[in-house]
mmCIF file of C-alpha atoms in Angstrom:
data_model
loop_
_atom_site.group_PDB
_atom_site.id
_atom_site.type_symbol
_atom_site.label_atom_id
_atom_site.label_comp_id
_atom_site.label_asym_id
_atom_site.label_seq_id
_atom_site.Cartn_x
_atom_site.Cartn_y
_atom_site.Cartn_z
ATOM 1 C CA MET A 14 56.248 72.067 117.135
ATOM 2 C CA SER A 15 57.192 74.195 114.172
ATOM 3 C CA GLY A 16 55.312 76.503 111.848
ATOM 4 C CA PRO A 17 53.594 79.883 112.185
ATOM 5 C CA GLY A 18 51.810 79.106 115.479
ATOM 6 C CA ALA A 19 54.918 77.784 117.253
ATOM 7 C CA ALA A 20 56.200 81.194 118.384
ATOM 8 C CA ASN A 21 52.774 82.224 119.725
ATOM 9 C CA GLU A 22 52.364 78.923 121.538
ATOM 10 C CA LYS A 23 55.853 79.181 123.057
ATOM 11 C CA GLY A 24 55.137 82.769 124.170
ATOM 12 C CA LEU A 25 51.881 81.729 125.827
ATOM 13 C CA ARG A 26 53.608 78.746 127.457
ATOM 14 C CA LEU A 27 56.313 81.028 128.895
ATOM 15 C CA ARG A 28 53.720 83.539 130.214
ATOM 16 C CA VAL A 29 51.735 80.771 131.896
ATOM 17 C CA GLU A 30 54.937 79.312 133.413
ATOM 18 C CA LYS A 31 55.807 82.723 134.885
ATOM 19 C CA VAL A 32 52.277 83.318 136.207
ATOM 20 C CA LEU A 33 52.119 79.877 137.838
ATOM 21 C CA SER A 34 55.671 80.125 139.214
ATOM 22 C CA ASP A 35 54.826 83.481 140.809
ATOM 23 C CA PHE A 36 51.542 82.147 142.190
ATOM 24 C CA TYR A 37 52.908 78.890 143.596
ATOM 25 C CA ARG A 38 56.162 80.629 144.677
ATOM 26 C CA GLY A 39 58.315 78.059 142.980
ATOM 27 C CA PRO A 40 59.263 76.864 139.530
ATOM 28 C CA CYS A 41 56.460 75.510 137.373
ATOM 29 C CA ARG A 42 56.952 74.020 133.955
ATOM 30 C CA VAL A 43 54.257 73.895 131.305
ATOM 31 C CA VAL A 44 54.429 70.820 129.151
ATOM 32 C CA ARG A 45 52.815 70.548 125.738
ATOM 33 C CA PHE A 46 51.326 67.085 125.984
ATOM 34 C CA ARG A 47 50.639 65.145 122.816
ATOM 35 C CA HIS A 48 48.370 62.275 123.664
ATOM 36 C CA ARG A 49 48.936 58.782 122.364
ATOM 37 C CA PRO A 50 46.464 56.290 123.875
ATOM 38 C CA ALA A 51 49.127 53.582 124.333
ATOM 39 C CA GLU A 52 51.134 56.011 126.462
ATOM 40 C CA PHE A 53 48.293 57.059 128.776
ATOM 41 C CA SER A 54 49.588 57.642 132.271
ATOM 42 C CA SER A 55 48.262 59.164 135.468
ATOM 43 C CA SER A 56 51.443 61.147 136.168
ATOM 44 C CA TYR A 57 51.003 64.600 134.639
ATOM 45 C CA PRO A 58 52.713 67.911 135.266
ATOM 46 C CA ILE A 59 50.905 70.669 137.170
ATOM 47 C CA GLU A 60 49.471 72.364 134.088
ATOM 48 C CA GLU A 61 48.405 70.806 130.836
ATOM 49 C CA ILE A 62 46.330 73.299 128.875
ATOM 50 C CA SER A 63 45.631 76.996 129.110
ATOM 51 C CA LEU A 64 43.644 79.712 127.409
ATOM 52 C CA GLU A 65 44.454 83.403 127.845
ATOM 53 C CA LEU A 66 41.489 85.773 127.602
ATOM 54 C CA GLU A 67 41.549 89.394 126.424
ATOM 55 C CA ASP A 68 41.200 90.618 130.033
ATOM 56 C CA GLY A 69 44.535 88.985 130.953
ATOM 57 C CA THR A 70 43.002 86.110 132.917
ATOM 58 C CA PHE A 71 43.711 82.468 132.138
ATOM 59 C CA TRP A 72 41.622 79.312 132.143
ATOM 60 C CA ILE A 73 43.944 76.466 133.098
ATOM 61 C CA GLY A 74 43.133 72.758 132.910
ATOM 62 C CA GLU A 75 44.854 70.524 135.442
ATOM 63 C CA ARG A 76 45.224 66.745 135.363
ATOM 64 C CA THR A 77 47.455 65.878 138.290
ATOM 65 C CA SER A 78 46.575 63.283 140.891
ATOM 66 C CA ASN A 79 45.586 65.877 143.497
ATOM 67 C CA ARG A 80 44.453 68.729 141.212
ATOM 68 C CA LYS A 81 41.880 67.915 138.588
ATOM 69 C CA GLY A 82 39.561 70.207 136.732
ATOM 70 C CA LEU A 83 39.674 73.795 135.610
ATOM 71 C CA ILE A 84 40.773 77.022 137.247
ATOM 72 C CA HIS A 85 40.149 80.619 136.193
ATOM 73 C CA PHE A 86 43.233 82.548 137.246
ATOM 74 C CA ASP A 87 43.845 86.307 137.492
ATOM 75 C CA ALA A 88 47.500 86.859 136.629
ATOM 76 C CA LYS A 89 47.498 90.513 137.720
ATOM 77 C CA GLY A 90 45.935 89.872 141.117
ATOM 78 C CA LYS A 91 47.706 86.504 141.411
ATOM 79 C CA LYS A 92 44.577 84.763 142.607
ATOM 80 C CA ILE A 93 42.237 81.999 141.579
ATOM 81 C CA LEU A 94 38.885 83.466 140.571
ATOM 82 C CA GLU A 95 37.086 80.165 140.197
ATOM 83 C CA ARG A 96 37.778 76.447 140.422
ATOM 84 C CA ILE A 97 35.523 73.982 138.611
ATOM 85 C CA GLY A 98 35.633 70.303 139.479
ATOM 86 C CA SER A 99 33.931 67.389 137.778
ATOM 87 C CA VAL A 100 30.800 65.379 138.315
ATOM 88 C CA GLU A 101 31.107 62.322 140.518
ATOM 89 C CA LYS A 102 28.486 60.377 138.595
ATOM 90 C CA ASP A 103 28.393 59.779 134.842
ATOM 91 C CA PRO A 104 26.096 62.479 133.405
ATOM 92 C CA GLY A 105 24.717 60.067 130.815
ATOM 93 C CA PRO A 106 24.485 60.405 127.027
ATOM 94 C CA GLY A 107 23.391 63.485 125.091
ATOM 95 C CA LYS A 108 22.993 67.021 126.380
ATOM 96 C CA SER A 109 22.631 67.970 130.042
ATOM 97 C CA VAL A 110 23.154 70.989 132.298
ATOM 98 C CA GLY A 111 25.033 71.064 135.581
ATOM 99 C CA GLU A 112 27.574 72.981 137.634
ATOM 100 C CA LYS A 113 30.629 70.774 137.065
ATOM 101 C CA LEU A 114 32.660 69.395 134.174
ATOM 102 C CA SER A 115 31.713 66.067 132.603
ATOM 103 C CA HIS A 116 35.092 64.539 133.537
ATOM 104 C CA PRO A 117 38.079 65.462 135.757
ATOM 105 C CA TYR A 118 40.641 65.576 132.908
ATOM 106 C CA PRO A 119 40.464 68.642 130.615
ATOM 107 C CA TRP A 120 42.360 68.190 127.329
ATOM 108 C CA ALA A 121 41.274 71.161 125.224
ATOM 109 C CA LEU A 122 40.117 74.749 125.738
ATOM 110 C CA ALA A 123 38.666 77.272 123.296
ATOM 111 C CA GLN A 124 36.647 80.462 123.335
ATOM 112 C CA THR A 125 33.970 81.303 120.772
ATOM 113 C CA SER A 126 32.901 84.784 119.637
ATOM 114 C CA ASP A 127 29.986 84.845 122.126
ATOM 115 C CA GLY A 128 32.518 84.607 124.996
ATOM 116 C CA SER A 129 31.709 80.989 125.868
ATOM 117 C CA ILE A 130 34.583 78.883 127.175
ATOM 118 C CA TRP A 131 34.542 75.334 125.787
ATOM 119 C CA VAL A 132 36.311 72.506 127.604
ATOM 120 C CA GLY A 133 37.019 69.113 126.053
ATOM 121 C CA THR A 134 37.519 66.364 128.635
ATOM 122 C CA GLY A 135 38.110 62.625 128.691
ATOM 123 C CA SER A 136 40.224 59.544 129.265
ATOM 124 C CA PRO A 137 40.265 55.985 127.867
ATOM 125 C CA GLY A 138 36.887 54.321 127.802
ATOM 126 C CA PRO A 139 33.726 55.039 125.826
ATOM 127 C CA GLN A 140 31.873 56.719 128.703
ATOM 128 C CA ASN A 141 34.635 59.060 129.874
ATOM 129 C CA GLY A 142 34.568 62.756 128.988
ATOM 130 C CA GLY A 143 32.530 65.143 126.906
ATOM 131 C CA LEU A 144 32.316 68.710 125.672
ATOM 132 C CA ASN A 145 31.512 71.374 128.269
ATOM 133 C CA ARG A 146 30.265 74.920 127.613
ATOM 134 C CA ILE A 147 30.685 77.674 130.192
ATOM 135 C CA ARG A 148 28.709 80.778 129.235
ATOM 136 C CA PRO A 149 29.879 84.178 130.518
ATOM 137 C CA GLY A 150 28.018 85.228 133.654
ATOM 138 C CA SER A 151 26.391 81.825 134.200
ATOM 139 C CA ASP A 152 26.989 79.234 136.905
ATOM 140 C CA GLU A 153 25.635 76.495 134.640
ATOM 141 C CA ILE A 154 27.740 74.263 132.438
ATOM 142 C CA THR A 155 26.142 72.659 129.409
ATOM 143 C CA ILE A 156 27.539 69.164 128.801
ATOM 144 C CA PHE A 157 27.473 67.442 125.412
ATOM 145 C CA ARG A 158 28.205 63.700 125.233
ATOM 146 C CA HIS A 159 28.017 60.878 122.730
ATOM 147 C CA ASP A 160 24.604 59.249 122.476
ATOM 148 C CA PRO A 161 24.613 55.962 120.510
ATOM 149 C CA ASP A 162 20.940 56.530 119.631
ATOM 150 C CA ASP A 163 21.514 60.033 118.219
ATOM 151 C CA ASP A 164 23.601 60.598 115.073
ATOM 152 C CA ALA A 165 23.611 64.334 115.877
ATOM 153 C CA SER A 166 25.637 63.832 119.060
ATOM 154 C CA LEU A 167 29.406 63.764 119.558
ATOM 155 C CA PRO A 168 31.181 60.882 117.777
ATOM 156 C CA ASN A 169 33.052 60.085 121.018
ATOM 157 C CA ASN A 170 33.359 61.488 124.548
ATOM 158 C CA TRP A 171 37.147 61.892 124.655
ATOM 159 C CA ILE A 172 37.858 65.370 123.269
ATOM 160 C CA PHE A 173 41.470 66.018 122.213
ATOM 161 C CA LYS A 174 41.326 69.396 120.472
ATOM 162 C CA LEU A 175 38.915 72.309 119.958
ATOM 163 C CA LEU A 176 39.233 74.903 117.215
ATOM 164 C CA PRO A 177 36.847 77.791 116.451
ATOM 165 C CA ASP A 178 36.690 78.744 112.772
ATOM 166 C CA GLY A 179 35.783 81.921 110.886
ATOM 167 C CA ASN A 180 32.151 80.800 110.452
ATOM 168 C CA ASP A 181 31.445 80.728 114.209
ATOM 169 C CA ARG A 182 31.635 76.946 114.382
ATOM 170 C CA LEU A 183 33.689 75.036 116.942
ATOM 171 C CA TRP A 184 35.531 72.045 115.493
ATOM 172 C CA ILE A 185 35.882 69.069 117.824
ATOM 173 C CA ASN A 186 38.578 66.392 117.478
ATOM 174 C CA THR A 187 37.378 63.295 119.336
ATOM 175 C CA GLY A 188 38.689 59.796 119.873
ATOM 176 C CA ASN A 189 36.458 58.698 116.987
ATOM 177 C CA GLY A 190 36.679 61.473 114.396
ATOM 178 C CA LEU A 191 35.851 65.126 113.798
ATOM 179 C CA ALA A 192 32.636 67.017 114.405
ATOM 180 C CA PHE A 193 31.622 70.628 114.783
ATOM 181 C CA ILE A 194 29.061 72.453 116.861
ATOM 182 C CA ASP A 195 27.244 75.661 116.026
ATOM 183 C CA PRO A 196 27.360 77.642 119.310
ATOM 184 C CA LEU A 197 24.156 79.513 118.413
ATOM 185 C CA THR A 198 21.956 76.445 117.842
ATOM 186 C CA GLU A 199 24.133 73.911 119.731
ATOM 187 C CA GLU A 200 23.676 71.503 116.819
ATOM 188 C CA ILE A 201 26.484 68.984 116.374
ATOM 189 C CA ARG A 202 27.388 67.676 112.910
#
């Protein structure tokens, strides 16, 4: 990767590598994974995506064979604050609320101005994945998924990238195009 964000991304990658290496008491390498559907594989490194919060904690998405889901990690205290797994049963189309992620493989993380953590999940197949919202101070996770009968739902359930913009919208890159969600109204366009 090159460009203005490359140095920041490399710095974050190096901080996460150090935090994980200290925690697991051994070397850990963070890999920037660029997905290409033809190259999908089940062998992933220990850490795939991360998001550092202002309080110095990290949300880390894992997609290894024995560790799937999301962890909230305190780098200072070197401890896991929370581990969130995924639902065992397909949550169905549209919007739902639960306590687990819509899918075991997180691909994208973002935080919006209200403090919500957004997790994009997925894998090959039309039913796999979704967008997950974790609100601060709540044990509930709001899940957004493609609904073929609703044009105002996600275009696809496999979420590759999330990007908040200056207008308080969260842009969503899916396996079938772009969309955005307004975190205030939770309307998808």
